[in-house]
Short mmCIF file of C-alpha atoms in Angstrom, two decimals:
data_model
loop_
_atom_site.label_atom_id
_atom_site.label_comp_id
_atom_site.label_asym_id
_atom_site.label_seq_id
_atom_site.Cartn_x
_atom_site.Cartn_y
_atom_site.Cartn_z
CA MET A 1 -31.38 -1.89 -0.39
CA ARG A 2 -32.50 -2.20 -4.00
CA ILE A 3 -32.79 1.16 -5.74
CA LEU A 4 -33.96 -0.30 -9.05
CA ALA A 5 -37.51 -1.48 -9.48
CA PRO A 6 -37.81 -5.09 -10.68
CA ARG A 7 -38.72 -5.48 -14.30
CA GLY A 8 -39.73 -8.25 -16.61
CA ARG A 9 -37.98 -8.90 -19.88
CA LEU A 10 -39.95 -7.52 -22.80
CA PRO A 11 -41.31 -10.26 -25.08
CA ARG A 12 -39.16 -11.10 -28.08
CA GLY A 13 -41.84 -9.98 -30.54
CA ILE A 14 -42.04 -6.54 -28.88
CA ARG A 15 -38.26 -6.13 -28.90
CA LEU A 16 -38.15 -7.03 -32.59
CA LEU A 17 -41.02 -4.65 -33.31
CA ILE A 18 -39.01 -1.83 -31.71
CA VAL A 19 -35.96 -2.78 -33.78
CA ALA A 20 -38.05 -2.82 -36.95
CA ARG A 21 -39.50 0.62 -36.20
CA ALA A 22 -35.96 1.93 -35.62
CA VAL A 23 -34.93 0.59 -39.03
CA ASN A 24 -37.86 2.43 -40.56
CA ARG A 25 -36.93 5.62 -38.67
CA LEU A 26 -33.44 5.56 -40.21
CA GLY A 27 -35.01 6.64 -43.49
CA ALA A 28 -37.60 9.05 -42.11
CA PHE A 29 -35.87 12.19 -43.30
CA SER A 30 -37.25 12.66 -46.79
CA LEU A 31 -40.34 14.67 -45.78
CA SER A 32 -38.15 17.51 -44.53
CA PHE A 33 -37.01 17.94 -48.13
CA LEU A 34 -40.37 17.55 -49.89
CA THR A 35 -40.91 21.31 -50.25
CA VAL A 36 -37.33 21.81 -51.45
CA LEU A 37 -37.67 19.02 -54.02
CA ILE A 38 -40.89 20.50 -55.41
CA SER A 39 -39.46 24.02 -55.58
CA THR A 40 -36.19 23.06 -57.24
CA ASP A 41 -37.31 20.32 -59.63
CA PHE A 42 -40.52 21.94 -60.86
CA GLY A 43 -39.64 25.62 -60.53
CA VAL A 44 -42.67 26.60 -58.46
CA SER A 45 -42.86 29.10 -55.62
CA ALA A 46 -42.29 28.16 -52.00
CA ALA A 47 -45.97 28.93 -51.35
CA THR A 48 -47.09 26.39 -53.96
CA ALA A 49 -44.68 23.79 -52.63
CA GLY A 50 -45.99 24.49 -49.15
CA LEU A 51 -49.55 23.76 -50.28
CA VAL A 52 -48.48 20.31 -51.46
CA SER A 53 -46.77 19.66 -48.13
CA ALA A 54 -49.89 20.89 -46.34
CA GLY A 55 -51.93 18.36 -48.32
CA PHE A 56 -49.64 15.65 -46.97
CA GLY A 57 -50.03 16.97 -43.43
CA LEU A 58 -53.82 17.08 -43.54
CA ALA A 59 -53.95 13.53 -44.89
CA THR A 60 -52.04 12.21 -41.87
CA VAL A 61 -54.95 12.94 -39.50
CA PRO A 62 -57.47 10.52 -41.09
CA SER A 63 -54.54 8.16 -41.68
CA ARG A 64 -53.97 7.73 -37.96
CA LEU A 65 -57.68 7.24 -37.26
CA LEU A 66 -57.92 4.69 -40.06
CA GLY A 67 -54.86 2.94 -38.67
CA GLY A 68 -56.55 2.56 -35.31
CA HIS A 69 -59.76 1.22 -36.88
CA LEU A 70 -57.89 -1.28 -39.06
CA ALA A 71 -55.69 -2.37 -36.15
CA ASP A 72 -58.79 -3.44 -34.23
CA ARG A 73 -60.66 -4.91 -37.21
CA LEU A 74 -57.99 -6.20 -39.61
CA GLY A 75 -55.24 -6.96 -37.11
CA ARG A 76 -52.07 -5.30 -35.81
CA ARG A 77 -49.47 -6.89 -38.06
CA ARG A 78 -51.57 -6.66 -41.24
CA THR A 79 -52.20 -2.95 -40.67
CA ILE A 80 -48.52 -2.24 -39.99
CA LEU A 81 -47.55 -4.02 -43.21
CA LEU A 82 -50.24 -2.18 -45.16
CA GLY A 83 -48.98 1.18 -43.91
CA LEU A 84 -45.31 0.43 -44.56
CA ILE A 85 -45.90 -0.88 -48.07
CA GLY A 86 -48.22 2.03 -48.84
CA CYS A 87 -45.55 4.50 -47.70
CA ALA A 88 -42.91 2.79 -49.83
CA VAL A 89 -45.10 2.88 -52.95
CA ALA A 90 -45.94 6.56 -52.43
CA GLN A 91 -42.33 7.53 -51.80
CA LEU A 92 -41.15 5.74 -54.91
CA GLY A 93 -43.94 7.55 -56.79
CA ILE A 94 -42.63 10.91 -55.56
CA ALA A 95 -39.08 9.96 -56.54
CA ALA A 96 -40.16 9.04 -60.08
CA ALA A 97 -42.74 11.81 -60.61
CA GLY A 98 -42.35 13.90 -63.73
CA SER A 99 -44.89 16.61 -62.96
CA LEU A 100 -46.14 18.67 -60.03
CA ALA A 101 -49.59 17.09 -60.26
CA VAL A 102 -48.14 13.59 -59.90
CA VAL A 103 -46.03 14.66 -56.91
CA ALA A 104 -49.12 16.18 -55.28
CA VAL A 105 -51.13 12.98 -55.74
CA PHE A 106 -48.39 10.80 -54.29
CA ALA A 107 -47.80 13.28 -51.43
CA VAL A 108 -51.44 12.97 -50.38
CA LEU A 109 -51.29 9.18 -50.77
CA LEU A 110 -48.16 9.18 -48.61
CA GLY A 111 -50.03 11.16 -45.96
CA LEU A 112 -52.90 8.67 -46.03
CA ALA A 113 -50.46 5.79 -45.45
CA PHE A 114 -47.99 7.59 -43.22
CA GLU A 115 -49.72 7.12 -39.85
CA LEU A 116 -51.38 3.76 -40.50
CA PHE A 117 -48.71 1.80 -38.66
CA GLU A 118 -48.50 3.99 -35.52
CA PRO A 119 -51.70 2.86 -33.70
CA PRO A 120 -51.17 -0.86 -34.40
CA SER A 121 -47.53 -0.64 -33.30
CA GLN A 122 -48.58 1.00 -30.05
CA ALA A 123 -51.48 -1.43 -29.61
CA MET A 124 -49.18 -4.40 -30.19
CA ILE A 125 -47.03 -3.20 -27.29
CA ALA A 126 -50.12 -2.94 -25.07
CA ASP A 127 -51.20 -6.44 -26.15
CA GLY A 128 -47.84 -8.05 -25.37
CA VAL A 129 -46.57 -6.17 -22.31
CA PRO A 130 -48.05 -6.31 -18.77
CA PRO A 131 -49.49 -3.00 -17.51
CA ALA A 132 -46.62 -2.51 -15.04
CA ASP A 133 -44.05 -2.55 -17.86
CA ARG A 134 -45.92 -0.58 -20.52
CA ALA A 135 -44.53 2.85 -19.67
CA ARG A 136 -41.00 1.43 -19.94
CA ALA A 137 -41.81 -0.30 -23.24
CA TYR A 138 -43.24 2.87 -24.80
CA SER A 139 -40.28 4.87 -23.51
CA LEU A 140 -37.90 2.31 -25.02
CA LEU A 141 -39.68 2.67 -28.38
CA ASN A 142 -39.29 6.44 -28.09
CA ALA A 143 -35.57 6.05 -27.31
CA ALA A 144 -35.02 3.66 -30.23
CA LEU A 145 -36.69 6.11 -32.61
CA ALA A 146 -34.56 8.95 -31.19
CA ALA A 147 -31.37 6.95 -31.75
CA ALA A 148 -32.40 6.07 -35.29
CA GLY A 149 -33.29 9.72 -35.88
CA MET A 150 -29.68 10.72 -35.29
CA GLY A 151 -28.58 8.20 -37.90
CA ALA A 152 -31.26 9.50 -40.25
CA GLY A 153 -29.73 12.95 -40.15
CA LEU A 154 -26.34 11.59 -41.21
CA ILE A 155 -27.90 9.63 -44.09
CA ALA A 156 -29.83 12.70 -45.22
CA ALA A 157 -26.69 14.84 -45.14
CA SER A 158 -24.84 12.43 -47.44
CA VAL A 159 -27.58 11.26 -49.83
CA GLY A 160 -29.16 14.71 -50.10
CA ARG A 161 -25.98 16.19 -51.53
CA TRP A 162 -26.23 13.75 -54.43
CA ASP A 163 -29.91 13.96 -55.45
CA LEU A 164 -32.95 14.82 -53.35
CA ARG A 165 -35.08 12.23 -55.13
CA TRP A 166 -32.84 9.48 -53.79
CA LEU A 167 -33.85 10.49 -50.26
CA PHE A 168 -37.34 9.20 -51.04
CA VAL A 169 -35.90 6.01 -52.55
CA VAL A 170 -33.85 5.33 -49.41
CA ASP A 171 -36.86 6.10 -47.23
CA ALA A 172 -38.96 3.65 -49.27
CA LEU A 173 -36.28 0.97 -48.86
CA THR A 174 -36.26 1.36 -45.08
CA CYS A 175 -40.05 1.01 -45.08
CA LEU A 176 -39.76 -2.22 -47.04
CA ALA A 177 -36.94 -3.46 -44.77
CA CYS A 178 -39.12 -2.77 -41.74
CA ALA A 179 -42.02 -4.60 -43.42
CA VAL A 180 -39.82 -7.65 -44.04
CA ILE A 181 -38.71 -7.74 -40.41
CA ILE A 182 -42.31 -7.44 -39.21
CA ALA A 183 -43.51 -10.14 -41.63
CA VAL A 184 -40.74 -12.59 -40.70
CA VAL A 185 -40.25 -12.22 -36.95
CA VAL A 186 -43.41 -10.67 -35.48
CA PRO A 187 -46.12 -13.23 -34.68
CA ALA A 188 -49.13 -13.29 -36.98
CA ASP A 189 -52.38 -11.68 -35.90
CA GLY A 190 -54.54 -13.89 -33.74
CA PRO A 191 -58.34 -13.82 -33.62
CA ARG A 192 -59.66 -10.40 -32.66
CA PRO A 193 -61.76 -9.98 -29.50
CA GLY A 194 -65.51 -9.81 -29.93
CA ARG A 195 -67.42 -6.61 -30.57
CA ALA A 196 -67.40 -4.21 -27.64
CA THR A 197 -70.59 -3.96 -25.65
CA THR A 198 -70.06 -0.68 -23.81
CA ALA A 199 -70.45 2.81 -25.22
CA ALA A 200 -66.87 3.65 -24.33
CA SER A 201 -65.45 0.76 -26.29
CA SER A 202 -67.80 1.14 -29.25
CA SER A 203 -66.64 4.73 -29.71
CA ALA A 204 -63.39 5.94 -28.22
CA TRP A 205 -64.60 9.51 -28.65
CA ARG A 206 -67.25 8.92 -25.95
CA ASP A 207 -64.76 8.04 -23.21
CA PRO A 208 -64.27 11.09 -20.93
CA ALA A 209 -60.95 9.74 -19.62
CA LEU A 210 -59.59 9.41 -23.14
CA LEU A 211 -60.81 12.89 -24.06
CA ALA A 212 -59.09 14.23 -20.95
CA MET A 213 -55.86 12.57 -22.04
CA LEU A 214 -56.35 13.93 -25.57
CA GLY A 215 -56.57 17.46 -24.15
CA CYS A 216 -53.45 16.95 -22.05
CA GLY A 217 -51.65 15.28 -24.94
CA THR A 218 -52.43 18.16 -27.28
CA LEU A 219 -50.79 20.60 -24.84
CA LEU A 220 -47.70 18.39 -24.68
CA ALA A 221 -47.56 17.89 -28.44
CA LEU A 222 -47.92 21.64 -28.99
CA VAL A 223 -44.91 22.33 -26.76
CA TYR A 224 -42.86 19.65 -28.49
CA MET A 225 -43.73 20.80 -32.01
CA VAL A 226 -43.03 24.47 -31.21
CA ILE A 227 -39.58 23.46 -29.96
CA MET A 228 -38.90 21.44 -33.11
CA ILE A 229 -40.09 24.18 -35.48
CA LEU A 230 -39.09 27.39 -33.69
CA LEU A 231 -35.73 26.53 -32.12
CA PRO A 232 -33.79 27.04 -35.39
CA LEU A 233 -35.57 30.39 -35.86
CA ALA A 234 -34.96 31.55 -32.28
CA LEU A 235 -31.25 30.78 -31.96
CA PRO A 236 -30.05 33.56 -34.34
CA ARG A 237 -31.67 36.05 -31.96
CA TYR A 238 -29.12 34.89 -29.38
CA GLY A 239 -26.29 35.40 -31.83
CA LEU A 240 -26.04 31.70 -32.59
CA GLN A 241 -26.43 29.80 -35.85
CA ALA A 242 -29.74 28.19 -36.80
CA ALA A 243 -27.76 25.00 -37.46
CA ASP A 244 -26.85 24.90 -33.75
CA ALA A 245 -30.38 23.59 -33.21
CA GLY A 246 -29.09 20.30 -34.63
CA ILE A 247 -26.62 20.10 -31.75
CA LEU A 248 -29.37 20.71 -29.20
CA PHE A 249 -31.68 18.15 -30.84
CA THR A 250 -28.83 15.63 -30.66
CA VAL A 251 -28.35 16.44 -26.96
CA SER A 252 -32.06 15.79 -26.45
CA ALA A 253 -31.93 12.43 -28.25
CA LEU A 254 -28.87 11.35 -26.27
CA THR A 255 -30.58 12.32 -23.02
CA ILE A 256 -33.64 10.22 -23.85
CA ILE A 257 -31.45 7.26 -24.77
CA ALA A 258 -29.07 7.52 -21.83
CA GLY A 259 -31.87 8.27 -19.40
CA GLN A 260 -33.71 4.96 -19.81
CA PRO A 261 -32.23 3.52 -16.57
CA LEU A 262 -33.74 6.50 -14.73
CA LEU A 263 -37.17 4.96 -15.30
CA ARG A 264 -36.13 1.92 -13.26
CA LEU A 265 -35.23 3.90 -10.14
CA ARG A 266 -37.73 2.97 -7.46
CA PRO A 267 -38.85 6.55 -6.66
CA VAL A 268 -39.48 7.17 -10.37
CA ALA A 269 -41.07 3.82 -11.18
CA ALA A 270 -43.37 4.12 -8.15
CA LEU A 271 -44.85 7.45 -9.25
CA PRO A 272 -48.55 7.11 -10.22
CA PRO A 273 -49.30 8.18 -13.81
CA ALA A 274 -50.70 11.64 -13.07
CA GLU A 275 -47.95 12.52 -10.60
CA GLY A 276 -45.27 11.16 -12.95
CA MET A 277 -46.52 13.29 -15.84
CA ALA A 278 -46.75 16.35 -13.59
CA VAL A 279 -43.16 15.90 -12.41
CA GLY A 280 -42.04 15.49 -16.02
CA ALA A 281 -43.88 18.67 -16.96
CA ALA A 282 -42.09 20.53 -14.16
CA PHE A 283 -38.74 19.40 -15.62
CA MET A 284 -39.85 20.57 -19.06
CA ALA A 285 -40.93 23.94 -17.67
CA ALA A 286 -37.56 24.36 -15.94
CA GLY A 287 -35.69 23.52 -19.14
CA LEU A 288 -37.72 25.94 -21.25
CA ALA A 289 -37.29 28.66 -18.61
CA GLY A 290 -33.58 27.96 -19.02
CA TYR A 291 -33.94 28.67 -22.75
CA ALA A 292 -35.44 32.05 -21.85
CA LEU A 293 -32.58 32.92 -19.49
CA ALA A 294 -29.51 31.33 -21.11
CA HIS A 295 -28.12 32.58 -24.42
CA ALA A 296 -24.84 30.61 -24.63
CA LEU A 297 -24.79 27.22 -26.33
CA PRO A 298 -23.44 25.27 -23.29
CA ALA A 299 -26.16 26.70 -21.05
CA LEU A 300 -28.79 25.95 -23.69
CA ALA A 301 -27.49 22.37 -23.82
CA VAL A 302 -28.00 22.04 -20.03
CA ALA A 303 -31.54 23.39 -20.43
CA THR A 304 -32.11 20.88 -23.23
CA VAL A 305 -31.10 18.03 -20.94
CA MET A 306 -33.59 19.34 -18.38
CA TRP A 307 -36.62 19.43 -20.68
CA SER A 308 -35.62 16.13 -22.29
CA VAL A 309 -35.67 14.43 -18.87
CA GLY A 310 -39.21 15.72 -18.56
CA ASP A 311 -40.06 14.27 -21.97
CA LEU A 312 -38.57 10.96 -20.81
CA LEU A 313 -40.82 10.92 -17.72
CA ILE A 314 -43.99 11.83 -19.62
CA MET A 315 -44.02 10.13 -23.00
CA GLY A 316 -44.06 6.46 -22.01
CA ARG A 317 -46.50 7.09 -19.15
CA ALA A 318 -48.96 8.93 -21.39
CA TYR A 319 -49.21 6.10 -23.91
CA ALA A 320 -49.36 3.52 -21.11
CA VAL A 321 -52.31 5.38 -19.54
CA VAL A 322 -54.21 5.38 -22.84
CA ALA A 323 -53.46 1.70 -23.40
CA ASP A 324 -54.72 0.90 -19.90
CA LEU A 325 -57.91 2.90 -20.45
CA ALA A 326 -58.76 1.03 -23.65
CA PRO A 327 -60.81 -2.17 -23.78
CA PRO A 328 -58.66 -4.85 -25.49
CA GLU A 329 -60.87 -4.80 -28.60
CA ALA A 330 -60.52 -1.01 -28.95
CA ARG A 331 -56.84 -0.35 -28.17
CA GLY A 332 -55.99 0.63 -31.71
CA ARG A 333 -58.81 3.17 -31.85
CA TYR A 334 -58.00 4.61 -28.42
CA LEU A 335 -54.34 5.07 -29.29
CA ALA A 336 -55.29 6.54 -32.67
CA VAL A 337 -57.61 9.10 -31.08
CA TYR A 338 -54.91 10.07 -28.60
CA GLY A 339 -52.41 10.30 -31.46
CA THR A 340 -54.48 12.95 -33.23
CA SER A 341 -53.05 15.34 -30.63
CA TRP A 342 -49.92 15.45 -32.78
CA GLY A 343 -51.96 16.35 -35.85
CA PHE A 344 -53.67 19.20 -34.03
CA ALA A 345 -50.33 20.42 -32.69
CA THR A 346 -48.65 20.22 -36.10
CA VAL A 347 -51.26 22.59 -37.49
CA ALA A 348 -51.24 25.00 -34.52
CA ALA A 349 -47.52 25.08 -33.66
CA PRO A 350 -46.18 27.00 -36.69
CA ILE A 351 -48.91 29.63 -36.36
CA ALA A 352 -48.79 30.10 -32.59
CA GLY A 353 -45.02 29.76 -32.35
CA THR A 354 -44.16 32.30 -35.02
CA GLN A 355 -46.66 34.80 -33.61
CA LEU A 356 -45.15 34.48 -30.13
CA LEU A 357 -41.62 34.78 -31.50
CA GLU A 358 -42.44 37.93 -33.45
CA ARG A 359 -44.46 39.62 -30.70
CA LEU A 360 -42.58 38.54 -27.56
CA GLY A 361 -39.14 37.60 -28.81
CA ALA A 362 -37.28 34.37 -28.09
CA GLU A 363 -37.33 34.87 -24.33
CA GLY A 364 -41.07 35.45 -24.33
CA LEU A 365 -41.66 32.41 -26.55
CA TRP A 366 -39.83 30.05 -24.19
CA ALA A 367 -41.43 31.62 -21.11
CA CYS A 368 -44.88 31.03 -22.62
CA LEU A 369 -44.00 27.40 -23.40
CA ALA A 370 -42.80 26.93 -19.81
CA GLY A 371 -46.21 28.21 -18.72
CA VAL A 372 -47.94 25.71 -21.02
CA CYS A 373 -45.90 22.93 -19.38
CA LEU A 374 -47.12 24.05 -15.95
CA LEU A 375 -50.65 24.09 -17.35
CA PHE A 376 -50.09 20.51 -18.55
CA ALA A 377 -48.93 19.55 -15.04
CA ALA A 378 -52.07 21.06 -13.52
CA ALA A 379 -54.27 19.39 -16.14
CA SER A 380 -52.63 16.01 -15.46
CA MET A 381 -53.42 16.27 -11.77
CA SER A 382 -56.96 17.49 -12.43
CA VAL A 383 -57.78 14.39 -14.49
CA LYS A 384 -56.12 12.03 -12.01
CA ARG A 385 -59.43 10.50 -10.95
CA LEU A 386 -60.43 9.77 -14.55
CA ILE A 387 -57.16 8.19 -15.65
CA SER A 388 -56.67 6.19 -12.44
CA ARG A 389 -59.55 3.81 -13.13
CA PRO A 390 -58.52 0.14 -13.08
CA SER A 391 -56.85 -1.17 -16.21
CA THR A 392 -59.16 -3.00 -18.63
CA ALA A 393 -56.26 -5.07 -19.91
CA PRO A 394 -54.95 -8.35 -18.52
#
């Protein structure tokens, strides 16, 4: 009896797109040091440096929406190249800046370019992969970025000891390397489909199914961002080092990479989207409950594996659902709207997470996040009817 679901081989262009994005991710470490660079090189307060970083963060929200619009109007590959080259120029500008004002300008420009290539990358996968294989393709992209992220940490640790400005130079070079790969090996944009005729395709914001997914996605992104931001702050309350969070993040990345074959198991592959996301949320809730109960590093690592399996089950499915909901001529915009969930979560997570940590302690923080995961599971099932409509894509 076959226990693995049959799968088709991903198209060569999609595989090369994933490789190119991984190359780009190898350099995506510089932004973690933007505030430090501003504080040390220009002698300003952490609060002032934080305002510059906040300017970058706010600019990423319209960047993603613009990326979706351009992906549908200008073309996938052209928009990806525009975003990558724009990021490289802005990063080189930060590296060469001689004043705080110049850094601030280039930081905002970087934010405006930073998310341009996300919607077209995701739309290109939807264009080139059959609906049955999309969840696996998006999950593979997520795994490739996770693997590259581990390498990025090693590069940052070595280059950052030399000169923080060189982090931005290396990041710019990886953007340009990714752009070269995309320009050389990814097929050129074909003619775009005609103008949409339905209200849902003319404005993604009018589609109730997409808005339902945006609500669910914001809950998921909030959980993920709180983990990323608050884990280093919570660990010292267990008597551990903040740097131990790096070990747990590595465990998470390895789980996502090693767990890819899990998605091919017949019981997993056969799960409908809503049920699959709900099961993933249950795994995430169990892992975060483990954080609340376990204070030793090995036990926390086991809990990390648990919530990371949940992430593995959810992430690819969520993007595949959105891609299936979108009319072909509006995929970029649909994926961009869904992607704004990360912008909302990036703003809310530091505020909500720190308040929970201070008022409820580490155990209370993780227990609340486990509850949010269960809320996500319930929300996923409640919108099942909306997101189960037939795919609009061939």
